mmCIF file of C-alpha atoms in Angstrom:
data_model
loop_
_atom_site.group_PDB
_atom_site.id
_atom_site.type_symbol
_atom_site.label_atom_id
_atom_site.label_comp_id
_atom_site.label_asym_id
_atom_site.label_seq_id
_atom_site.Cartn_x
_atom_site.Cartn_y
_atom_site.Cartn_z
ATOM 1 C CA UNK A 1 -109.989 -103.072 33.617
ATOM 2 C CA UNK A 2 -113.378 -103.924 34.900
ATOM 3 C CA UNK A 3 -115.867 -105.118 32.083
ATOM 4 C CA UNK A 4 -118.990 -104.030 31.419
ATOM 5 C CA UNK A 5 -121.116 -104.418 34.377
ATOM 6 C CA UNK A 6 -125.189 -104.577 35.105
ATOM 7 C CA UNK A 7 -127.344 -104.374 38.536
ATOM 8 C CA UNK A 8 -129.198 -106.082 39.575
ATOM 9 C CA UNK A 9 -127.840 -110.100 38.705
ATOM 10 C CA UNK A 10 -131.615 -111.301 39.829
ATOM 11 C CA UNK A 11 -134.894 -109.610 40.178
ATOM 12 C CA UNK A 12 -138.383 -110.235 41.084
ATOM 13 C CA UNK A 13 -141.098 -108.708 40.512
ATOM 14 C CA UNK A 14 -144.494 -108.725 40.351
ATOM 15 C CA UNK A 15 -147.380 -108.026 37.361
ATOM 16 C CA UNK A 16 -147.982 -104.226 36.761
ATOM 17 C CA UNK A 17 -144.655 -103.358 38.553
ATOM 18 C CA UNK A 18 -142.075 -100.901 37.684
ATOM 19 C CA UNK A 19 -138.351 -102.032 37.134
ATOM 20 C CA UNK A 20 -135.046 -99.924 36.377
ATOM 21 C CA UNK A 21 -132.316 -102.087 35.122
ATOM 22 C CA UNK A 22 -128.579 -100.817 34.915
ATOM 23 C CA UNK A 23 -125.714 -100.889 32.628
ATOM 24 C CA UNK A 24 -122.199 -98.880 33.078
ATOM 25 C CA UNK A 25 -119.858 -99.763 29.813
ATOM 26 C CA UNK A 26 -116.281 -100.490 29.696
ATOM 27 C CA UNK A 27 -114.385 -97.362 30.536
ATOM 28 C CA UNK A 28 -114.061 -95.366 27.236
ATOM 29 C CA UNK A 29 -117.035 -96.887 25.703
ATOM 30 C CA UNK A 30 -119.743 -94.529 24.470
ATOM 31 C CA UNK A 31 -122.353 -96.531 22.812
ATOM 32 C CA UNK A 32 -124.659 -98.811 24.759
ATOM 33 C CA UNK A 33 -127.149 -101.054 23.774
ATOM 34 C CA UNK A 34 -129.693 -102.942 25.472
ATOM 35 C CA UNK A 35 -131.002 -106.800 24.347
ATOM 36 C CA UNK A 36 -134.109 -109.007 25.678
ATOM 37 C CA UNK A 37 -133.133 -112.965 26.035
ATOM 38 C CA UNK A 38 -135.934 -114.779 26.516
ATOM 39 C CA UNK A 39 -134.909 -118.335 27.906
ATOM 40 C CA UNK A 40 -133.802 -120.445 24.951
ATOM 41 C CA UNK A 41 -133.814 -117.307 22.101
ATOM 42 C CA UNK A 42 -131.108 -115.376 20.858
ATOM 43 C CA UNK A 43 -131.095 -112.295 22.032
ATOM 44 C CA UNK A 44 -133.794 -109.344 20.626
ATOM 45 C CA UNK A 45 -132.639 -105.712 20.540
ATOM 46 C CA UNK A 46 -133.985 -103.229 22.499
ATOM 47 C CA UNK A 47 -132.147 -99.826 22.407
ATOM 48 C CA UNK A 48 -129.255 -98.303 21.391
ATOM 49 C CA UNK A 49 -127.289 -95.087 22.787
ATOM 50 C CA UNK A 50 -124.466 -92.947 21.752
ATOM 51 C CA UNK A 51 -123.346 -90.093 23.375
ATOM 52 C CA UNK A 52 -126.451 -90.174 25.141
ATOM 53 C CA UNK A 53 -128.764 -89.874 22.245
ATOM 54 C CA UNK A 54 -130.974 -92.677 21.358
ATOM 55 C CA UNK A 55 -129.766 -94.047 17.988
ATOM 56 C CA UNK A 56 -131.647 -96.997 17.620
ATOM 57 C CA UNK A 57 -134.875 -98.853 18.762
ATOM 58 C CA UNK A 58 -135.870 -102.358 18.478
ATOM 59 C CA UNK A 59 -139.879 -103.674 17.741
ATOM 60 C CA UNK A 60 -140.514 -103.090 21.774
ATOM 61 C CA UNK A 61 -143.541 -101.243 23.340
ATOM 62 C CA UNK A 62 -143.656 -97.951 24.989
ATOM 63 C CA UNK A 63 -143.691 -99.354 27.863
ATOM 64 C CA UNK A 64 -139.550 -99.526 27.419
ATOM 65 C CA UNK A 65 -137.521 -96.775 27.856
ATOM 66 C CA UNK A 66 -133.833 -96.230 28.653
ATOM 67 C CA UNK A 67 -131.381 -92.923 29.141
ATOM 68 C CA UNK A 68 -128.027 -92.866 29.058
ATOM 69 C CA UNK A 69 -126.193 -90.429 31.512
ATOM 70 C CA UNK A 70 -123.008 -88.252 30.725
ATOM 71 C CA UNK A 71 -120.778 -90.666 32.280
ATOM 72 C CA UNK A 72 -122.405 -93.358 29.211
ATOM 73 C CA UNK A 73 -123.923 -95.157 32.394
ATOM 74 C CA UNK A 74 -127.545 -96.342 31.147
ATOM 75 C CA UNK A 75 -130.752 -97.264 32.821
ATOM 76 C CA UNK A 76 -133.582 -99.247 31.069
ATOM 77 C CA UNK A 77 -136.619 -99.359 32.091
ATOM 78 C CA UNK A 78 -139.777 -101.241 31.935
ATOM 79 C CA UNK A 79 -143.401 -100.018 33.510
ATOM 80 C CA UNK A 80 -146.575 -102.033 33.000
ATOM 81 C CA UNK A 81 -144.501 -105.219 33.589
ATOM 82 C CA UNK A 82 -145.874 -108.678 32.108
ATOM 83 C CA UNK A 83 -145.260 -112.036 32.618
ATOM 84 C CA UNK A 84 -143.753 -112.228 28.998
ATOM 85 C CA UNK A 85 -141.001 -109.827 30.180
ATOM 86 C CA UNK A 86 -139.363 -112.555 32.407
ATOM 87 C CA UNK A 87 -135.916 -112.744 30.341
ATOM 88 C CA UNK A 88 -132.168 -112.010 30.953
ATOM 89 C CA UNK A 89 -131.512 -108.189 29.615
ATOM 90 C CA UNK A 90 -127.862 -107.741 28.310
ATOM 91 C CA UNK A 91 -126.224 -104.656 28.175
ATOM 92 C CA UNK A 92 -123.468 -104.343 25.426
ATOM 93 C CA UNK A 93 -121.197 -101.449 24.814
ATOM 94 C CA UNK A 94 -118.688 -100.083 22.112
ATOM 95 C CA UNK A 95 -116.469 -97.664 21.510
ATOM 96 C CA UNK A 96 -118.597 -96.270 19.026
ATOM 97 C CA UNK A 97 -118.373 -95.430 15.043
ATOM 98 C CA UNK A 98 -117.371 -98.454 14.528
ATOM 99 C CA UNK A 99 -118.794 -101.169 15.835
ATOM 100 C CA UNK A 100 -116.240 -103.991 16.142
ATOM 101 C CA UNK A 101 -115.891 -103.745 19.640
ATOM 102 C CA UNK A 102 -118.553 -105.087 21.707
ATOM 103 C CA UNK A 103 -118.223 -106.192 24.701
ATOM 104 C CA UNK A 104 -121.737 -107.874 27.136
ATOM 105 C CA UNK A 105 -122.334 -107.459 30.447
ATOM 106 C CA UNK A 106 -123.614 -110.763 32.462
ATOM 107 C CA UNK A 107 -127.047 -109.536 32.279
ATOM 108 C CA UNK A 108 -130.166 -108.602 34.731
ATOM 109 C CA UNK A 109 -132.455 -111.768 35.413
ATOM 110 C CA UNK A 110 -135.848 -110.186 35.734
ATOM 111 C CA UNK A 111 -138.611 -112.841 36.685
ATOM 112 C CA UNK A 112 -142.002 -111.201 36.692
ATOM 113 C CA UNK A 113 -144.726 -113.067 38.613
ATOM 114 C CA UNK B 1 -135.747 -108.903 5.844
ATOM 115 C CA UNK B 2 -132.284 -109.395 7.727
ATOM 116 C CA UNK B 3 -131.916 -113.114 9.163
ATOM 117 C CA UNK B 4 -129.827 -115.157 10.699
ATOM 118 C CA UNK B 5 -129.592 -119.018 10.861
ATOM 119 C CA UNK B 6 -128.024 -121.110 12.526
ATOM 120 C CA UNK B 7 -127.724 -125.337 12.364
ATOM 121 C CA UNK B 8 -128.214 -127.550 14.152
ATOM 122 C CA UNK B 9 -130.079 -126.351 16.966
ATOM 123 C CA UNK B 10 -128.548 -128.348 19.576
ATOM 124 C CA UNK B 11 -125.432 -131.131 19.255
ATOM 125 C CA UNK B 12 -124.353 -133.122 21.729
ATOM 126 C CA UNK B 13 -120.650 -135.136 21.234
ATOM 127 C CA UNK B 14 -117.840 -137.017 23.056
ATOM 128 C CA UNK B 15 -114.936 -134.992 24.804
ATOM 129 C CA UNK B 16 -112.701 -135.035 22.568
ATOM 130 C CA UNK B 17 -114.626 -134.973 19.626
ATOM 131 C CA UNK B 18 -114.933 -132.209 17.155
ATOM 132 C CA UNK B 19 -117.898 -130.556 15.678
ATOM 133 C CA UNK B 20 -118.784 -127.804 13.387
ATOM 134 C CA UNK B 21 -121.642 -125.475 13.808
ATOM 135 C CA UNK B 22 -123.468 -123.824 10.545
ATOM 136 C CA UNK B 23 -124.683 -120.407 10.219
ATOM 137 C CA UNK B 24 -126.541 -118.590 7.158
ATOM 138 C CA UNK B 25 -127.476 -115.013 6.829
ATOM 139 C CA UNK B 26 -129.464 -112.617 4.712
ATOM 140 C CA UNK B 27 -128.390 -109.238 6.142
ATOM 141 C CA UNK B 28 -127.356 -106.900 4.101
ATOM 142 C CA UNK B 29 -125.471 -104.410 4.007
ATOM 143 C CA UNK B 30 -123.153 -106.475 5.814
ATOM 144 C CA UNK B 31 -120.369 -105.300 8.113
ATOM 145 C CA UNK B 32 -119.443 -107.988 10.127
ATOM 146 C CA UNK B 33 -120.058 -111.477 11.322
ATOM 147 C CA UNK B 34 -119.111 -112.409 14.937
ATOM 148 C CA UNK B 35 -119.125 -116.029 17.087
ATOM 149 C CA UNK B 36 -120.046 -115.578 20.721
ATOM 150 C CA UNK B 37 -120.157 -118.050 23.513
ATOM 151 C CA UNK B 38 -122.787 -117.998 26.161
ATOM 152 C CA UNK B 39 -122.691 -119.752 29.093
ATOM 153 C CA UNK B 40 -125.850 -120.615 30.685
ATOM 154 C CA UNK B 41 -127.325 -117.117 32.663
ATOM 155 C CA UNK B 42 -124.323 -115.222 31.413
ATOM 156 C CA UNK B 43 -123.927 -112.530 28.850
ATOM 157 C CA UNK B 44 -122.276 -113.722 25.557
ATOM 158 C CA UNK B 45 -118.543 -113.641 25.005
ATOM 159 C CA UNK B 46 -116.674 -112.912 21.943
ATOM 160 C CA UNK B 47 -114.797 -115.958 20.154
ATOM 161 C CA UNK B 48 -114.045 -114.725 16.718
ATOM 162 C CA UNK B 49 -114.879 -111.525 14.205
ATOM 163 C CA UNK B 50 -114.721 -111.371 10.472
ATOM 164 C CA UNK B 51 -115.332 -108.702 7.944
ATOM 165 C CA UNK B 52 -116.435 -109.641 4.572
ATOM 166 C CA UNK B 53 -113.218 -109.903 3.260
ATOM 167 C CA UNK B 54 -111.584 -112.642 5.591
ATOM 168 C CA UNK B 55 -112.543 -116.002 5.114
ATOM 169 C CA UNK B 56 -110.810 -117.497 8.273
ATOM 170 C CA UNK B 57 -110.170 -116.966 11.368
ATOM 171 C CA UNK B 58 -108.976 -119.050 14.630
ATOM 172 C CA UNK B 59 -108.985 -118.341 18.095
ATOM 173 C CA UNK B 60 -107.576 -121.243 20.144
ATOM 174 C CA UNK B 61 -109.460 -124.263 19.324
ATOM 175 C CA UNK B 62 -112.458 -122.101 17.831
ATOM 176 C CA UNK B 63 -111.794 -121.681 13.788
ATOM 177 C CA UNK B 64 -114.700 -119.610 12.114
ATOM 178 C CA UNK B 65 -114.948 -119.526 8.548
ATOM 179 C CA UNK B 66 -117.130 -117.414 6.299
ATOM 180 C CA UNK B 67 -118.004 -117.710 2.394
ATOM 181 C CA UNK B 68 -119.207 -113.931 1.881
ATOM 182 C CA UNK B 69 -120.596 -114.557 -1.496
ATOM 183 C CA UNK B 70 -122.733 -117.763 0.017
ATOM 184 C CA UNK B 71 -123.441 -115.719 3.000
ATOM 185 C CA UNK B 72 -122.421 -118.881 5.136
ATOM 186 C CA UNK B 73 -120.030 -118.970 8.142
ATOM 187 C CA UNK B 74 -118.782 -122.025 10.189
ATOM 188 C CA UNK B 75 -117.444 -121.885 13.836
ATOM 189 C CA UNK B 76 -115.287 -125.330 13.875
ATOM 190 C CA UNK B 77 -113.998 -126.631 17.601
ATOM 191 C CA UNK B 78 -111.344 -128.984 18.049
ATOM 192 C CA UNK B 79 -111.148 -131.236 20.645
ATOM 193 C CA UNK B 80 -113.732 -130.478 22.798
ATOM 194 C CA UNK B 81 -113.515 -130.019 26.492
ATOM 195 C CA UNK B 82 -116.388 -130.581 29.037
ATOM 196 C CA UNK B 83 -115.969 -126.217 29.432
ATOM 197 C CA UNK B 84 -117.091 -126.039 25.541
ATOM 198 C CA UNK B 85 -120.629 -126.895 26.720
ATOM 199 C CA UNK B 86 -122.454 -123.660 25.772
ATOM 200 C CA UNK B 87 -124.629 -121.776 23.207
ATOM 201 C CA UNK B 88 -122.976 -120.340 20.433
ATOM 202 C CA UNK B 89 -124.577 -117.691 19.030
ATOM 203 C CA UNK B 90 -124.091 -116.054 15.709
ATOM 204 C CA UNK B 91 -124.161 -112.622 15.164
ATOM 205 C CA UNK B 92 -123.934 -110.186 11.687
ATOM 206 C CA UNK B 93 -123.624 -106.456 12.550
ATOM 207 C CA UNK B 94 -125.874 -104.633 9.895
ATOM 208 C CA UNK B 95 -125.886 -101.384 8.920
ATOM 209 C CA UNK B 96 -125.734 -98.943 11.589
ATOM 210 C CA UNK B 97 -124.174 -101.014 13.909
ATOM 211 C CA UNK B 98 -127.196 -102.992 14.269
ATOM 212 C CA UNK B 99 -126.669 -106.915 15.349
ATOM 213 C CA UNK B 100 -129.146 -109.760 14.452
ATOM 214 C CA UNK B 101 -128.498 -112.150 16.463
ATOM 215 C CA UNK B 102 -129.261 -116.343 15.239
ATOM 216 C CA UNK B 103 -131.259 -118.447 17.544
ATOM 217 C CA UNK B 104 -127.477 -119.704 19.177
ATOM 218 C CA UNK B 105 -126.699 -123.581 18.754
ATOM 219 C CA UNK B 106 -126.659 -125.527 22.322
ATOM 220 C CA UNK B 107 -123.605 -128.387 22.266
ATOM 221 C CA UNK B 108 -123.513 -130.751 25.103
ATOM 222 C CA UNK B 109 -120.001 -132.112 25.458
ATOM 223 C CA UNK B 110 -120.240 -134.974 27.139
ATOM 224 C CA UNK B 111 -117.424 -137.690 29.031
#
């Protein structure tokens, strides 16, 4: 059973760029959640979605935004990008109500330049 | 405000050795407290979960503890292998399913 996996592994981009990360959760999982790891930090919440509803949001601009698709699939996305959002994003999912199964992805390295 | 702590901030010890890493919290309500592993680059991987009502848990060479009523948890490792080199993070789910995440202790395990 495949965990859960993100695309890209690595990134680049430049200042003022768009970039659409992805997430698809461990068959059977219907919550998602998105984290920021900045390089030597434990890692910040972003969003949180369940049955493709947004259920939670972490102290992130605007300029964030994620969906999560009826196969519990999930994009995030970041416009406006800064230099500041170089980090590793993690993608976690869960079978949902209860929340003692979550499982990480490897993460997106996004390096913004 | 919900925190989470975690000592020291880095370690470094002998193969072979073993070390215990310190974590304090102040979320409340609590649900659960977990111990992840995360390789350098990589997401974090599960070691151990507790509920407020266990006090002890092992996986392997990993033994967590947690003192609910000091809102204090331990993650213990017995003889350490080179592989143990990580950051271990600690994480409390709050309410909601919301996880707060501690700054992670980095151990170096050295030959």
């Amino acid at each position: 059973d495949a965990g859960v996996t993100q695309s890209p592994t690595h990134l680049i981009k430049t200042r003022g760029q768009q970039v659409t990360l992805r997430c698809s959760p461990i068959s059977g999982h219907k919550s998602v959640s998105w984290y920021q790891q900045v390089l030597g930090q434990g890692p910040q919440f972003i969003f949180q979605y369940y049955e493709k509803e947004e259920r939670g949001r972490g102290n992130f601009p605007d300029r964030f935004s994620a969906r999560q698709f009826p196969n519990y699939s999930s994009e995030l996305n970041v416009n406006a990008l800064l230099l500041g959002d170089s980090a590793l994003y993690l993608c976690a999912s869960r079978t949902g109500g209860r929340d003692d199964g979550y499982t990480f992805g490897s993460g997106t390295r996004l390096t913004v330049v | 405000k919900n925190q989470v702590e975690q000592s020291p901030q880095s370690l470094i010890i002998l193969e072979g050795k073993n070390c215990t890493l310190q974590c304090n919290y102040t979320v409340s309500p609590f649900s659960n407290l977990r111990w992840y592993k995360q390789d350098t680059g990589r997401g974090p991987v599960s070691l151990t979960i507790m509920t407020f009502s266990e006090n002890t848990k092992s996986n392997g060479r990993y033994t967590a503890t947690l003192d609910a009523d000091t809102k204090q948890s331990s993650l213990h490792i017995t003889a350490s292998q080179l592989s143990d080199s990580a950051s271990y993070i600690c994480v409390v789910s709050a309410e909601g399913g919301k996880l707060i995440f501690g700054q992670g202790t980095e151990l170096s395990v050295k030959p």
